[in-house]
Coordinates of C-alpha atoms in Angstrom, one line a residue:
X1 CA 26.0 25.1 0.6
X2 CA 25.0 25.0 -3.0
X3 CA 22.0 23.2 -4.5
X4 CA 24.5 20.6 -6.4
X5 CA 26.6 19.9 -2.8
X6 CA 23.2 19.1 -1.3
X7 CA 22.0 17.3 -4.1
X8 CA 25.2 15.2 -3.9
X9 CA 24.9 14.7 -0.2
X10 CA 21.1 13.6 -0.3
X11 CA 21.8 11.2 -3.0
X12 CA 24.8 9.5 -1.3
X13 CA 22.6 9.0 1.8
X14 CA 19.1 8.0 -0.1
X15 CA 20.1 6.3 -3.1
X16 CA 21.8 3.2 -2.0
X17 CA 19.6 0.0 -2.6
X18 CA 19.1 -0.9 1.3
X19 CA 17.3 2.6 1.9
X20 CA 14.9 1.8 -1.2
X21 CA 14.2 -1.7 0.3
X22 CA 13.5 -0.4 3.8
X23 CA 11.4 2.3 2.2
X24 CA 9.4 -0.3 0.5
X25 CA 9.0 -2.5 3.6
X26 CA 7.8 0.8 5.6
X27 CA 4.9 1.4 2.8
X28 CA 4.1 -2.5 3.2
X29 CA 4.4 -2.5 6.9
X30 CA 0.8 -2.3 7.4
X31 CA -0.1 -4.9 4.9
X32 CA 2.4 -7.3 6.1
X33 CA 1.1 -6.9 10.1
X34 CA -2.9 -7.0 8.8
X35 CA -2.0 -10.3 6.8
X36 CA 0.0 -11.9 9.4
X37 CA -2.6 -10.9 12.2
X38 CA -5.5 -12.2 10.0
X39 CA -3.9 -15.5 9.5
X40 CA -3.1 -15.9 13.0
X41 CA -6.6 -15.0 14.0
X42 CA -9.0 -16.0 11.0
X43 CA -11.9 -16.0 13.1
X44 CA -11.2 -12.3 13.6
X45 CA -10.5 -11.8 10.2
X46 CA -13.8 -13.0 9.2
X47 CA -15.6 -11.1 11.9
X48 CA -13.8 -7.7 10.7
X49 CA -15.4 -8.2 7.3
X50 CA -18.7 -8.3 9.0
X51 CA -17.8 -5.1 10.9
X52 CA -17.3 -3.1 7.8
X53 CA -20.5 -4.4 6.0
X54 CA -19.0 -7.1 4.0
X55 CA -20.2 -10.5 3.7
X56 CA -18.3 -12.7 6.4
X57 CA -17.3 -15.4 4.0
X58 CA -14.0 -17.2 5.3
X59 CA -13.0 -17.3 1.6
X60 CA -13.3 -13.5 1.1
X61 CA -11.0 -13.4 4.5
X62 CA -8.4 -15.8 2.7
X63 CA -8.3 -13.8 -0.4
X64 CA -7.8 -10.8 1.6
X65 CA -5.0 -12.5 3.7
X66 CA -3.3 -13.7 0.6
X67 CA -3.7 -10.3 -1.3
X68 CA -2.0 -8.3 1.6
X69 CA 1.0 -10.9 1.9
X70 CA 1.5 -11.9 -1.8
X71 CA 1.5 -8.1 -2.9
X72 CA 3.6 -7.0 -0.4
X73 CA 6.1 -9.7 -1.1
X74 CA 5.9 -9.1 -4.8
X75 CA 7.0 -5.5 -3.8
X76 CA 9.6 -6.3 -1.6
X77 CA 11.3 -8.7 -3.9
X78 CA 11.1 -6.6 -7.1
X79 CA 9.4 -9.4 -9.0
X80 CA 6.3 -7.9 -10.5
X81 CA 6.6 -5.2 -8.3
X82 CA 4.2 -3.2 -10.3
X83 CA 1.6 -5.8 -10.1
X84 CA 1.9 -5.9 -6.1
X85 CA 2.0 -2.1 -5.7
X86 CA -1.3 -1.8 -8.2
X87 CA -3.2 -4.7 -6.4
X88 CA -2.4 -2.8 -2.9
X89 CA -3.3 0.5 -4.3
X90 CA -6.9 -1.0 -5.6
X91 CA -7.4 -2.8 -2.4
X92 CA -6.3 0.3 -0.7
X93 CA -8.9 2.5 -2.4
X94 CA -11.4 -0.2 -2.0
X95 CA -11.3 -0.2 1.6
X96 CA -10.8 3.3 2.7
X97 CA -14.3 3.9 0.8
X98 CA -15.8 1.2 3.1
X99 CA -14.1 1.6 6.4
X100 CA -13.1 5.3 6.5
X101 CA -16.7 6.6 5.7
X102 CA -15.9 10.1 7.5
X103 CA -19.0 12.0 5.8
X104 CA -21.3 9.7 7.6
X105 CA -19.8 10.7 11.2
X106 CA -19.9 13.9 13.6
X107 CA -17.7 14.8 16.5
X108 CA -14.3 13.4 17.4
X109 CA -15.0 10.2 15.4
X110 CA -15.4 12.3 12.2
X111 CA -11.9 14.1 12.3
X112 CA -10.1 10.8 13.3
X113 CA -11.4 8.9 10.3
X114 CA -11.1 11.6 8.0
X115 CA -7.2 11.7 8.8
X116 CA -7.3 8.1 8.2
X117 CA -9.1 8.5 4.8
X118 CA -6.8 11.0 3.5
X119 CA -3.8 8.7 5.1
X120 CA -4.7 6.1 3.1
X121 CA -5.1 7.8 0.1
X122 CA -1.6 9.0 0.4
X123 CA -0.7 5.1 0.4
X124 CA -2.6 4.8 -2.8
X125 CA -0.4 7.3 -4.3
X126 CA 2.8 5.8 -2.6
X127 CA 2.1 2.4 -4.4
X128 CA 0.8 4.1 -7.8
X129 CA 4.6 5.7 -7.6
X130 CA 6.0 2.2 -7.1
X131 CA 4.2 0.9 -9.8
X132 CA 4.8 3.8 -12.0
X133 CA 8.7 3.8 -11.1
X134 CA 8.9 -0.1 -11.6
X135 CA 7.3 0.1 -15.2
X136 CA 9.3 3.4 -16.1
X137 CA 12.9 1.6 -15.2
X138 CA 12.3 -1.1 -17.7
X139 CA 12.7 -1.0 -21.3
X140 CA 9.4 -2.2 -22.6
X141 CA 9.6 -0.7 -26.1
X142 CA 8.5 -3.0 -28.9
X143 CA 12.0 -3.2 -30.3
X144 CA 13.5 -4.3 -27.1
X145 CA 11.7 -7.7 -27.8

């Protein structure tokens, strides 16, 4: 099969809007699940902050819930998608350095945590691509106003 034919087959399978939405849902799934779980077990959300060395403040736990759910909904709804993506990229980068400090560990725990660290960097890259694509797809030139 020549490249052009393969491109056409791939485009027909991967470019329908539902595929894009399912991909965005997959990217946001951990944040939706985390936000919902934290909201349903708020004392656990506060305790999780303490576990990772953060101040166990109810307001901070509430802010994390709002960020995880709100940014995910912006991405899925396509309204300020770039902003939701950048918010989750920044949150994920910060949380990765707080929760996945593999360089302080030894043994099997170090390997598992290093894996999680680099997987989270991949999520950051994915969110940056979402923001880039969302902004690039708009005509934001000054003459368009």
